[in-house]
mmCIF file of C-alpha atoms and ligand atoms in Angstrom:
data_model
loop_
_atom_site.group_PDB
_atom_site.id
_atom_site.type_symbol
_atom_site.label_atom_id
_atom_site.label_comp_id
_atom_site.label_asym_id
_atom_site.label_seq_id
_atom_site.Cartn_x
_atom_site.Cartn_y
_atom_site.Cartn_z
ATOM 1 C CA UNK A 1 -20.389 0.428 -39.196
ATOM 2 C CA UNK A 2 -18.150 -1.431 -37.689
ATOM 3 C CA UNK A 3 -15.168 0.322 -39.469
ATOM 4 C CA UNK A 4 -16.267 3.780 -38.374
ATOM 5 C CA UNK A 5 -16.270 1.771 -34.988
ATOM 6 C CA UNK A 6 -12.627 0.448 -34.936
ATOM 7 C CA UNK A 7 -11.562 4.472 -36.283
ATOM 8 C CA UNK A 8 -13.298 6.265 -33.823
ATOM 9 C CA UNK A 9 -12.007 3.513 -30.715
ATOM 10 C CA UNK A 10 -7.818 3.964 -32.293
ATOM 11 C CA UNK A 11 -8.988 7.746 -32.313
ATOM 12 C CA UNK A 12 -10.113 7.487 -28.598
ATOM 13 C CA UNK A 13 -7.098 5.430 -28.004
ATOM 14 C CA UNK A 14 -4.452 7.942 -29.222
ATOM 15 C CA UNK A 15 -5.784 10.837 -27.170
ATOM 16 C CA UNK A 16 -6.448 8.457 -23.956
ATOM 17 C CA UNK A 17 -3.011 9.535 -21.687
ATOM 18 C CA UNK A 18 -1.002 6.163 -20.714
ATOM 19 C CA UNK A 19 -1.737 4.314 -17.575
ATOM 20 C CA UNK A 20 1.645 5.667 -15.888
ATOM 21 C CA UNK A 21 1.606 3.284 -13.006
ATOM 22 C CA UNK A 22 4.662 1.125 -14.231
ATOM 23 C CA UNK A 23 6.396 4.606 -13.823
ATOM 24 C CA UNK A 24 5.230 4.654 -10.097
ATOM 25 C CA UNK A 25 8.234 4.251 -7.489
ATOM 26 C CA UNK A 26 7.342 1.128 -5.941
ATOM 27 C CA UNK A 27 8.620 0.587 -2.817
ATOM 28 C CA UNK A 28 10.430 3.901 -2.655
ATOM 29 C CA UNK A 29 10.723 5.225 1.192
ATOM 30 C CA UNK A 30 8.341 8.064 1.474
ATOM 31 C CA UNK A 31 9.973 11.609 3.362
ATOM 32 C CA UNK A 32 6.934 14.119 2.349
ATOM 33 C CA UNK A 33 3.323 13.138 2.272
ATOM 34 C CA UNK A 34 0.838 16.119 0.492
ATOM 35 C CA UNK A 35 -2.644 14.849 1.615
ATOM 36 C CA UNK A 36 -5.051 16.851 -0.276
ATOM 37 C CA UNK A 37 -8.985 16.445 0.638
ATOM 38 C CA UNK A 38 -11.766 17.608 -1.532
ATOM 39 C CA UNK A 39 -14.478 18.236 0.940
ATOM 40 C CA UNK A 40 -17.469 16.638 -0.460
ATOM 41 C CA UNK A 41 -15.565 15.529 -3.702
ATOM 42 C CA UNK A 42 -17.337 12.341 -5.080
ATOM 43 C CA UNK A 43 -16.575 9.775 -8.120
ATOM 44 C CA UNK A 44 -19.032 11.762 -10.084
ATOM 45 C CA UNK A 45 -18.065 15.168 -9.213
ATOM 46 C CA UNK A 46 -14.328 14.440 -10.207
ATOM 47 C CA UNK A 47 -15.811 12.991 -13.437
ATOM 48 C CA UNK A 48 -17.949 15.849 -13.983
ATOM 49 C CA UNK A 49 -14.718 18.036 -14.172
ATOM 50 C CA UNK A 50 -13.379 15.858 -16.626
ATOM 51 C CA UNK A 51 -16.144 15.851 -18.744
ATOM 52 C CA UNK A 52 -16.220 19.659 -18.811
ATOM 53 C CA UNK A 53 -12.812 19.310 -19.961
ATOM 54 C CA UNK A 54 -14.153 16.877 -22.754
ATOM 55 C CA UNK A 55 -11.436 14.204 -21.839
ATOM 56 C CA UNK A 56 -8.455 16.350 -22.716
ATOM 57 C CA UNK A 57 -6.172 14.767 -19.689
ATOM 58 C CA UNK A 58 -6.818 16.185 -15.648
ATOM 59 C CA UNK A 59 -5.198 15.806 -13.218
ATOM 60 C CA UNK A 60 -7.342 12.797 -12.491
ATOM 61 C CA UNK A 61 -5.632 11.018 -15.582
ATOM 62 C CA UNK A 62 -2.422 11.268 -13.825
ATOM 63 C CA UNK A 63 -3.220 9.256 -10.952
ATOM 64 C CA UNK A 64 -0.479 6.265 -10.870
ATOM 65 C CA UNK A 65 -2.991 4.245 -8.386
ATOM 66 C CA UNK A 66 -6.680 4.693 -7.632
ATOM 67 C CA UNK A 67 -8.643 3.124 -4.544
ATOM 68 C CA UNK A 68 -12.226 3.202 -3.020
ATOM 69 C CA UNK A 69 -12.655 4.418 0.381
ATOM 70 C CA UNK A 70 -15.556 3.219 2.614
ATOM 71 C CA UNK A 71 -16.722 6.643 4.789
ATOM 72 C CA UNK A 72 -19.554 5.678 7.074
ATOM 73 C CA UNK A 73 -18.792 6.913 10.760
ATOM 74 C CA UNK A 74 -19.508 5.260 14.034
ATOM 75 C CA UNK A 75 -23.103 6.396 14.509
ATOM 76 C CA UNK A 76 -23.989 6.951 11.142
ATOM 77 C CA UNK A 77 -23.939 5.245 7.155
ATOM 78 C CA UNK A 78 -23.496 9.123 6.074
ATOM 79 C CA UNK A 79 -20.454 10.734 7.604
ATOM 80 C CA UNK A 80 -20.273 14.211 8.513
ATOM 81 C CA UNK A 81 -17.033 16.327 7.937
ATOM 82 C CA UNK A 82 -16.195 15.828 11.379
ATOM 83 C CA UNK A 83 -16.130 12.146 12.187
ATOM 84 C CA UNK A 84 -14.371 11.567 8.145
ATOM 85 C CA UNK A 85 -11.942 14.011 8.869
ATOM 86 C CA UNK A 86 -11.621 12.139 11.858
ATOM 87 C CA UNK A 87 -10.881 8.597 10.420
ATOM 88 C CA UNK A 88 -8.574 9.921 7.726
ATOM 89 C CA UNK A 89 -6.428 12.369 10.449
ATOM 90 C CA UNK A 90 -6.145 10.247 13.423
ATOM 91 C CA UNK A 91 -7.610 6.227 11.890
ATOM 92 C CA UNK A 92 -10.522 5.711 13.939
ATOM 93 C CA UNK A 93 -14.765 5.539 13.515
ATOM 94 C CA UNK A 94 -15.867 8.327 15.548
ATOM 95 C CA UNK A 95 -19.156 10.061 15.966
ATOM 96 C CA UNK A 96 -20.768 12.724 13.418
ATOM 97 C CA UNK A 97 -19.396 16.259 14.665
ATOM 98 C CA UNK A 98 -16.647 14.785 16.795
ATOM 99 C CA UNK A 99 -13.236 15.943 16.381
ATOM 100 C CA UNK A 100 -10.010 14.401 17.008
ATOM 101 C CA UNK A 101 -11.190 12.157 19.693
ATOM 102 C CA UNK A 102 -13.335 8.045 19.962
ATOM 103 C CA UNK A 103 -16.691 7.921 20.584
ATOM 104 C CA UNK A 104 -16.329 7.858 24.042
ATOM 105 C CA UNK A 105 -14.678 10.998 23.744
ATOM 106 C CA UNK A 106 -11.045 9.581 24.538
ATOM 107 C CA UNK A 107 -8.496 12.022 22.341
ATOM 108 C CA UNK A 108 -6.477 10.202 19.733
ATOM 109 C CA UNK A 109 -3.077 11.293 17.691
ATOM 110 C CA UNK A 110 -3.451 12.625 14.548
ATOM 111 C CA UNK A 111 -0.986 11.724 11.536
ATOM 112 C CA UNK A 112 0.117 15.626 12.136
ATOM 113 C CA UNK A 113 1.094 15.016 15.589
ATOM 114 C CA UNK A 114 3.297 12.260 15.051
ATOM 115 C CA UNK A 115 4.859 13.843 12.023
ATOM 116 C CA UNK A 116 5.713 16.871 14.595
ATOM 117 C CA UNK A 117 7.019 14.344 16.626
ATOM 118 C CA UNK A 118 9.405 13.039 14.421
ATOM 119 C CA UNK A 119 10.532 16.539 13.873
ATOM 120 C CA UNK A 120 8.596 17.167 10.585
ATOM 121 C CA UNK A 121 7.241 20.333 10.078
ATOM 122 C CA UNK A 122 3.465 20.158 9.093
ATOM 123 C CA UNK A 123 1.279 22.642 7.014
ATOM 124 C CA UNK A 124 -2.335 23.052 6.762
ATOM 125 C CA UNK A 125 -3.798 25.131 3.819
ATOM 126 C CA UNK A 126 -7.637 25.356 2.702
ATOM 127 C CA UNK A 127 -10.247 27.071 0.755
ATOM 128 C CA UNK A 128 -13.027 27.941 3.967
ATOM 129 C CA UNK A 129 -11.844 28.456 7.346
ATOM 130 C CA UNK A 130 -9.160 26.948 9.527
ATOM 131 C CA UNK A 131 -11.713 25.831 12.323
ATOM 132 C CA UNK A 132 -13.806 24.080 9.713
ATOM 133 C CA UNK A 133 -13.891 20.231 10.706
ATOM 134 C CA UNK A 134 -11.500 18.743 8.022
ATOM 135 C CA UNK A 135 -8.584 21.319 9.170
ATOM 136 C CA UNK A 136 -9.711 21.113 12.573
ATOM 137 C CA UNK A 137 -9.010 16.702 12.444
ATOM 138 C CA UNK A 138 -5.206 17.458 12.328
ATOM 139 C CA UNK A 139 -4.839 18.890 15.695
ATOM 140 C CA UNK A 140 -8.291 19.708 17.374
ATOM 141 C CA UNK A 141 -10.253 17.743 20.232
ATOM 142 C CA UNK A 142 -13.409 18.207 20.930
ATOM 143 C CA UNK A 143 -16.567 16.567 21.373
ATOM 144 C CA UNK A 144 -18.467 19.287 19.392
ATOM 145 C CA UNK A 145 -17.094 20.499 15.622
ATOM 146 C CA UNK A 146 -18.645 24.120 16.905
ATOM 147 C CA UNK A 147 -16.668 24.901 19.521
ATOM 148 C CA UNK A 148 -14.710 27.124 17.800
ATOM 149 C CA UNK A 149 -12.612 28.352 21.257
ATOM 150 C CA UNK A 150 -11.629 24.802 22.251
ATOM 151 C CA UNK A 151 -10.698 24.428 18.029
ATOM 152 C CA UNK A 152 -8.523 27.462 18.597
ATOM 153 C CA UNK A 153 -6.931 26.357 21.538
ATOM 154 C CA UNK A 154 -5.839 22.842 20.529
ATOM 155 C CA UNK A 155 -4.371 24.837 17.406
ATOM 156 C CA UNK A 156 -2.487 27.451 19.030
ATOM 157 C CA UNK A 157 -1.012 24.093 21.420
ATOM 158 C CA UNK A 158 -0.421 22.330 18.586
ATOM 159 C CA UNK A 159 1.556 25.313 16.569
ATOM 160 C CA UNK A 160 1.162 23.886 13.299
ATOM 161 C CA UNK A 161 4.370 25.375 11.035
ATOM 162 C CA UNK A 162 1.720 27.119 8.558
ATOM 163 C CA UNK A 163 -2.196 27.261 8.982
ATOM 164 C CA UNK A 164 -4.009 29.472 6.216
ATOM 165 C CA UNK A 165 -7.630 29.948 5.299
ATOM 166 C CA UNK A 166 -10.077 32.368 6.167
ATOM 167 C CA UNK A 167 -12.190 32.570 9.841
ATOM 168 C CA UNK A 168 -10.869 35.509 11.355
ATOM 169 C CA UNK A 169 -14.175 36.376 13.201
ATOM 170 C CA UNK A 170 -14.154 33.165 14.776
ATOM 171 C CA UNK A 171 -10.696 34.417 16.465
ATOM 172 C CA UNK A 172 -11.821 38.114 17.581
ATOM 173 C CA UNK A 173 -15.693 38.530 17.822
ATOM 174 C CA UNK A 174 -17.206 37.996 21.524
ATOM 175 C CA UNK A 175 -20.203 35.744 20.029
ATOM 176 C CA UNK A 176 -17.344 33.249 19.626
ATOM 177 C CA UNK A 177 -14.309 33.984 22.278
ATOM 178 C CA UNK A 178 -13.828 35.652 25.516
ATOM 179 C CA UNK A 179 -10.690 37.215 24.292
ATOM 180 C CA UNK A 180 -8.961 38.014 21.003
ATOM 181 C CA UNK A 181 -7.165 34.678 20.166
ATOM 182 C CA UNK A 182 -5.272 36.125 17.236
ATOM 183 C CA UNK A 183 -3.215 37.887 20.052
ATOM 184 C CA UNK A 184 -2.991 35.185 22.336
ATOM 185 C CA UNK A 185 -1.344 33.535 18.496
ATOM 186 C CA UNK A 186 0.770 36.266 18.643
ATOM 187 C CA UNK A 187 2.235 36.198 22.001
ATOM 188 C CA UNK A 188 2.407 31.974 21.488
ATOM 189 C CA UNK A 189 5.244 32.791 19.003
ATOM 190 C CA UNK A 190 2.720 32.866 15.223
ATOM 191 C CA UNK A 191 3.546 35.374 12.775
ATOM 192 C CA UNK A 192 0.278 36.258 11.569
ATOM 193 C CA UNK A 193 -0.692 37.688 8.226
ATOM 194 C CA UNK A 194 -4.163 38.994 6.571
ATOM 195 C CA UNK A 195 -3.952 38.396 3.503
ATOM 196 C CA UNK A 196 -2.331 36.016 0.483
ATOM 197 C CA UNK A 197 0.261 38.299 -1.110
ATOM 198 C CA UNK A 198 1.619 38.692 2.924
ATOM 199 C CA UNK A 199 1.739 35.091 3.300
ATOM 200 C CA UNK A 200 4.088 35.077 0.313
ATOM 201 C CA UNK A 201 6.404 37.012 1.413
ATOM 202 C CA UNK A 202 6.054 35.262 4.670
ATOM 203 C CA UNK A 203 8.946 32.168 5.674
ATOM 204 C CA UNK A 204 8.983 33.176 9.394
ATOM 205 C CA UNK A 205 7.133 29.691 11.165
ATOM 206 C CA UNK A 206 5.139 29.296 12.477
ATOM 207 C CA UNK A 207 2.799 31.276 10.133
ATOM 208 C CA UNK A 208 -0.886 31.893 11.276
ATOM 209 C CA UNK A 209 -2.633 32.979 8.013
ATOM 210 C CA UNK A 210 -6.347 34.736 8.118
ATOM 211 C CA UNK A 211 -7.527 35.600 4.690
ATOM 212 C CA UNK A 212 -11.295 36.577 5.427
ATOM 213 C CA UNK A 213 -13.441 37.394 7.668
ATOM 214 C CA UNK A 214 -15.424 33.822 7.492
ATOM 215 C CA UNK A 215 -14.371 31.559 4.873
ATOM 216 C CA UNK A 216 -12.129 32.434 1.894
ATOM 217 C CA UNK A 217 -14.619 33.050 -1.477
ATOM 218 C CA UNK A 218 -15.609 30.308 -3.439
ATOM 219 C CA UNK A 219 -13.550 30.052 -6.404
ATOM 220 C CA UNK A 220 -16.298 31.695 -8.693
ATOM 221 C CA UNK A 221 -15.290 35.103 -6.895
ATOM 222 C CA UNK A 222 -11.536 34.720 -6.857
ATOM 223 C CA UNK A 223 -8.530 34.313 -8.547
ATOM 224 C CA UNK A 224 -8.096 30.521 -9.158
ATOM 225 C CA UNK A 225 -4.545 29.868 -8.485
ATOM 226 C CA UNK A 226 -5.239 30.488 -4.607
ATOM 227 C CA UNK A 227 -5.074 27.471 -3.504
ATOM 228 C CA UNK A 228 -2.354 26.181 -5.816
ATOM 229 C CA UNK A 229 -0.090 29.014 -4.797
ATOM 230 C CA UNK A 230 -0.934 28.902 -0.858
ATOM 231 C CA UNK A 231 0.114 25.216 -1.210
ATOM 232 C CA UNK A 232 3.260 25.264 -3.198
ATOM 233 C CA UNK A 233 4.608 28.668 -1.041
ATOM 234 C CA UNK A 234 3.465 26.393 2.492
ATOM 235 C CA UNK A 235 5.488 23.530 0.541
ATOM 236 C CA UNK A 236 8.713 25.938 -0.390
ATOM 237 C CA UNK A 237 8.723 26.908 3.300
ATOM 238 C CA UNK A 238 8.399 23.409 5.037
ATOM 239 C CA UNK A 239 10.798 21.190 2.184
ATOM 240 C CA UNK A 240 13.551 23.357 4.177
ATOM 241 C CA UNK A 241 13.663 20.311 6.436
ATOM 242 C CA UNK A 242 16.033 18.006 5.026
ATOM 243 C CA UNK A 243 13.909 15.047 7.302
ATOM 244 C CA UNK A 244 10.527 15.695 5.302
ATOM 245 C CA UNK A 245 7.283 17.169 5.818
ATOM 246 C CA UNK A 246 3.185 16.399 6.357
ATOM 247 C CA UNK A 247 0.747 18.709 4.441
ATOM 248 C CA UNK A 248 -2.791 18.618 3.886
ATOM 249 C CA UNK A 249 -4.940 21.039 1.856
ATOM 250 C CA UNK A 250 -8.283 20.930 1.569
ATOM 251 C CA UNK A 251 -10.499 22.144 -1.504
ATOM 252 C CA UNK A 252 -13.316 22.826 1.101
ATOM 253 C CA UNK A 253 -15.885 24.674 -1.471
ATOM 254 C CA UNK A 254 -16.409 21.902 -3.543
ATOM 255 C CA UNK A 255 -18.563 20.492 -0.687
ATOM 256 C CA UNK A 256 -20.654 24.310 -0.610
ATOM 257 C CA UNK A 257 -20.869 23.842 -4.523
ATOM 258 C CA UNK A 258 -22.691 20.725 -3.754
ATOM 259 C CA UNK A 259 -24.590 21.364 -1.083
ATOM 260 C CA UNK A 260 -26.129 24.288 -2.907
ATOM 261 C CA UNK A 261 -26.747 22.132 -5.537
ATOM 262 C CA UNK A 262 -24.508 24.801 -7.774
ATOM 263 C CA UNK A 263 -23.494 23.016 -11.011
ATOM 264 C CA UNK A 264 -21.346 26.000 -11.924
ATOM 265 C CA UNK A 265 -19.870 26.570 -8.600
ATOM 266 C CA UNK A 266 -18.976 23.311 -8.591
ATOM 267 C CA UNK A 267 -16.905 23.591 -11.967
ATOM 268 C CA UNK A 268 -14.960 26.602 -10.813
ATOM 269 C CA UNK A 269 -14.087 24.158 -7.639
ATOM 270 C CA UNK A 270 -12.732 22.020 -9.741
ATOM 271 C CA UNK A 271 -10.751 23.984 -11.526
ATOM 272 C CA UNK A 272 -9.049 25.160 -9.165
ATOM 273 C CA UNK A 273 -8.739 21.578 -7.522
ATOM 274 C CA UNK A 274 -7.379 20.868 -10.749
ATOM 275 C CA UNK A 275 -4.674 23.359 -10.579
ATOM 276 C CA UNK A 276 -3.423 22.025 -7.286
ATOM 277 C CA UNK A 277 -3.383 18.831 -7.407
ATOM 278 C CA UNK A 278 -1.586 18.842 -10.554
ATOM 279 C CA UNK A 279 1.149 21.002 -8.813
ATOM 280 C CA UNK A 280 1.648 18.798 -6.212
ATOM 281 C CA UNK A 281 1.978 15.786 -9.453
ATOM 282 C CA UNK A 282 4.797 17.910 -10.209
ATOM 283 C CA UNK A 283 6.373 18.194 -7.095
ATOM 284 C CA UNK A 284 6.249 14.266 -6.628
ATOM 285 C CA UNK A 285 8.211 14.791 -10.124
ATOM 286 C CA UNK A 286 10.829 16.687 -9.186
ATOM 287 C CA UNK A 287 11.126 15.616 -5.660
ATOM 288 C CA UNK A 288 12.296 12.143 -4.659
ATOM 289 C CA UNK A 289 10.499 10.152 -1.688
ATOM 290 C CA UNK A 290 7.498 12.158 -2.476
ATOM 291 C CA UNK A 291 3.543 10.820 -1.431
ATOM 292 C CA UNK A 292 0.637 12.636 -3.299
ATOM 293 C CA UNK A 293 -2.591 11.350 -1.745
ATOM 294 C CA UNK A 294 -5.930 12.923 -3.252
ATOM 295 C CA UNK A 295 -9.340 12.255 -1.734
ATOM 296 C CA UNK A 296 -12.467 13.312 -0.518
ATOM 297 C CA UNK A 297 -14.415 13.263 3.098
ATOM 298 C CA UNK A 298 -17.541 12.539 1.837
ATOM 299 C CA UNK A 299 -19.568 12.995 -1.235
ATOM 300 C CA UNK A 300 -22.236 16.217 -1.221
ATOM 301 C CA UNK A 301 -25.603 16.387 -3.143
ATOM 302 C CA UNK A 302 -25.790 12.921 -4.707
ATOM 303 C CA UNK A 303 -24.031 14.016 -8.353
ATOM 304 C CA UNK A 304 -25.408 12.516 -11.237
ATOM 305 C CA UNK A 305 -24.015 12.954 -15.034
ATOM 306 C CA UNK A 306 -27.559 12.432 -16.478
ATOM 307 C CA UNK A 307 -27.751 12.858 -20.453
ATOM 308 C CA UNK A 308 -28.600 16.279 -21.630
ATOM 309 C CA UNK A 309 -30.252 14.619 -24.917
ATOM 310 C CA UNK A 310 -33.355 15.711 -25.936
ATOM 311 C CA UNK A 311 -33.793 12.492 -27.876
ATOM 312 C CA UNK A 312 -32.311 9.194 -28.678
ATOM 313 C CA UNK A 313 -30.629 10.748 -31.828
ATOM 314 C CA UNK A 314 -28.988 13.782 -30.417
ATOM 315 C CA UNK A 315 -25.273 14.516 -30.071
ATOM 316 C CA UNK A 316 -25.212 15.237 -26.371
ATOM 317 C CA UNK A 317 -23.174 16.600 -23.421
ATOM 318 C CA UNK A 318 -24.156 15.686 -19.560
ATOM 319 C CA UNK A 319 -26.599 17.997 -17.350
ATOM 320 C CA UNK A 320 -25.058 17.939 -13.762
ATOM 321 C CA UNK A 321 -27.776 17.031 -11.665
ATOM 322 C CA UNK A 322 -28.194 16.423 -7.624
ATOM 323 C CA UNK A 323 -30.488 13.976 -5.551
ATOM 324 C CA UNK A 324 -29.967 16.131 -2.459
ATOM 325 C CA UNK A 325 -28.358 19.416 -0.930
ATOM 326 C CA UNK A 326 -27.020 16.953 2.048
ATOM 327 C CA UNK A 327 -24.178 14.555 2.136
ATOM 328 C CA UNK A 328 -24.368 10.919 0.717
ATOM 329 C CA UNK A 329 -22.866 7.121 1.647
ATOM 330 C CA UNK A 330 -21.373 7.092 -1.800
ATOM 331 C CA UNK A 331 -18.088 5.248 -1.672
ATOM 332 C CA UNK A 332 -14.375 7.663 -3.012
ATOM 333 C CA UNK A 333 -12.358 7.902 -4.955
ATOM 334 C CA UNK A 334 -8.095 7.802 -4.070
ATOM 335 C CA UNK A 335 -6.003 8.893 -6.382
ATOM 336 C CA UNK A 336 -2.084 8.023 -4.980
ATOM 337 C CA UNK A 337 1.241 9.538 -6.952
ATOM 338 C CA UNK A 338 4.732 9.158 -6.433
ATOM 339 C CA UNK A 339 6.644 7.430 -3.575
ATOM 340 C CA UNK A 340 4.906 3.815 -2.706
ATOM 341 C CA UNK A 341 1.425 5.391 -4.137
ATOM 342 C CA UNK A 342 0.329 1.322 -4.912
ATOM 343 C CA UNK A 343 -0.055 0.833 -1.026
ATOM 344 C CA UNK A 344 -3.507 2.917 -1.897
ATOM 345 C CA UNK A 345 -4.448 1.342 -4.824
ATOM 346 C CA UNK A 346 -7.317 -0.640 -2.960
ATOM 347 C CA UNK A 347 -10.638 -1.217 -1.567
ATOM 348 C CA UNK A 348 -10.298 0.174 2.415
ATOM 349 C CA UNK A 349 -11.557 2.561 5.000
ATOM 350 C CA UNK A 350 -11.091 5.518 5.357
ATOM 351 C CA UNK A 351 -9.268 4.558 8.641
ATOM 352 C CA UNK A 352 -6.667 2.805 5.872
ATOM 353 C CA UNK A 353 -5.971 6.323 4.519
ATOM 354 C CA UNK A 354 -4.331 7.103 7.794
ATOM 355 C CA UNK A 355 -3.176 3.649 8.794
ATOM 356 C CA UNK A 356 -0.936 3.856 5.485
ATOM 357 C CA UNK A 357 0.212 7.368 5.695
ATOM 358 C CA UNK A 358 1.693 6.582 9.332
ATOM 359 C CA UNK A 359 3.460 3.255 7.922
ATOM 360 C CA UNK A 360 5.107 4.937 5.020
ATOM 361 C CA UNK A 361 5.760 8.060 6.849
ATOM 362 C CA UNK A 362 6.195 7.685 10.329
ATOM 363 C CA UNK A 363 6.897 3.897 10.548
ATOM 364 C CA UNK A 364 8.602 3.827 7.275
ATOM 365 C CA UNK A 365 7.542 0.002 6.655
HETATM 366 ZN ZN1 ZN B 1 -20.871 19.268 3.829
#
């Protein structure tokens, strides 16, 4: 017994990738930070991807340093979208469903603005729409994640270099704006484009991108490179600048996966979660002063990996289960890669997330 033990732990062994954080750049001075968010993305949820994968390496494995980020907001031990999108954009506790702004409603910088400041170009890419809260942390302000005119206002001031996602009713029907805002875009200097194969051909910035009516499809309905090739073509376009760039992207479904308590859904989110972050791994690769940062908001529906045994004695995989269809004050994951990726290879806030991202990139301590 004990034999068959030893074989099958130097069988686990060979096929377990190598912990590659000797290979991490140290103290390497980061130029590009790709923040990617998995909205609603917990511990379990990652794991349940790469159980599905039945431990063949993800792009979880890859992660040079892992941390644990503490989410609760300023009113409330279970964050919202709004108030963690909040903490991780612009490093302070705000209110659920405010946006860019303290509880007192006092606005506050996000890590985009003073990236644009320096003169980096900054890119926002996701899976729902470009109102949504997470998005909406990088340059909104607002008291109340619904107002969807003073969302679209704050973007069109802000000019990010790319925005793409879906939402395009929330820019033209009445029952949200006065006026149609994808002109007002227009004459404000955006090239805009309707769908992904125009954004492709697409380097003119700054590039307003509306891919659906409401949000892009979950990735059940869709081709699952989407968000992978969105990313990388928003990437090609801002590495132009020899000073660096800020991007986030945002696998937003995983969080309607989870809410729905969808156990399939959820797989084909992280698929194609998968495929992008391990894209941006490679970019960090071939792309010196490079910061992959890979997170989550909050964690959705209260995943659990129970045991799909019928008995002791069976040889069993896991039955994806959920406590509830809301959001939960689980602790996250961070998975850092390339350039200084050890400063996040702790217990913090979620505050931290952005506290670090401005010294490395902005501050460049
Ligand atoms: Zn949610």
């Amino acid at each position: 017994m004990k034999r068959i033990l030893l074989v099958s732990l130097a069988a686990a062994l060979a096929f377990t990738p190598s912990f590659s954080a000797d290979k991490a750049p140290r103290n390497e001075k980061v130029k590009n930070v790709i923040l990617i968010i998995g909205d609603g993305m917990g511990l379990a949820a990652a794991s349940s991807w790469m159980i599905d994968r039945n431990y063949e390496p993800t792009c979880f494995d890859r992660a040079q340093f892992v941390g644990i980020a503490k989410t609760y907001s300023a009113n409330s031990k279970v964050t919202d979208s709004a108030a963690s999108g909040t903490a991780i954009a612009c490093g302070v506790k705000t209110n659920n469903s405010m946006l860019g702004m303290t509880p007192d409603t006092v606005a506050v910088p996000s890590i985009a603005t003073y990236a644009r400041e320096k003169g980096l170009p900054v890119g926002i890419v996701v899976s729902s729409y470009i109102l949504d809260a997470t998005p909406g942390a990088f340059f909104a302000h607002v008291a109340k994640r619904g107002d969807r005119k003073g969302i679209i206002e704050d973007m069109i001031k802000f000019k990010p270099d790319v925005i793409v996602g879906g939402g395009r009713k929330y820019f033209t029907q009445p029952d949200y704006v006065p006026e149609n805002m994808i002109e007002k875009a227009k004459a404000a200097g955006f090239t805009y484009v309707e769908t992904p194969e125009e954004f492709y051909e697409t380097t003119k910035t700054p590039i307003l991108g509306l891919f659906a009516e409401d949000s892009y499809p979950m990735a059940i309905e869709r081709d699952l490179d989407y968000l992978k090739d969105a990313a990388m073509h928003t990437i090609d376009i801002l590495d132009d600048c020899k000073k660096g760039f800020f991007v986030m992207i945002e696998g937003s479904h995983i969080d309607h996966a989870a809410h729905a308590n969808n156990a399939e859904q959820l797989t084909f989110e992280m698929e194609e979660f998968d495929r992008l972050v391990n894209a941006a791994f490679d970019y960090a690769d071939s792309h010196k002063g490079t910061l992959v940062i890979v997170t989550a908001d909050h964690e959705t529906g209260g995943v659990t990996l129970n045991s799909a045994a019928k008995d002791s004695k069976s040889v069993t995989g896991i039955d994806v289960k959920f406590s509830t269809t809301s959001h939960t004050g689980s602790p996250l994951p961070i998975y850092a890669y390339g350039a200084s990726a050890w400063r996040f290879g702790q217990v913090m806030e979620n505050t931290d997330i952005f506290v670090r991202m401005k010294e490395l990139l902005i501050d460049k301590k």
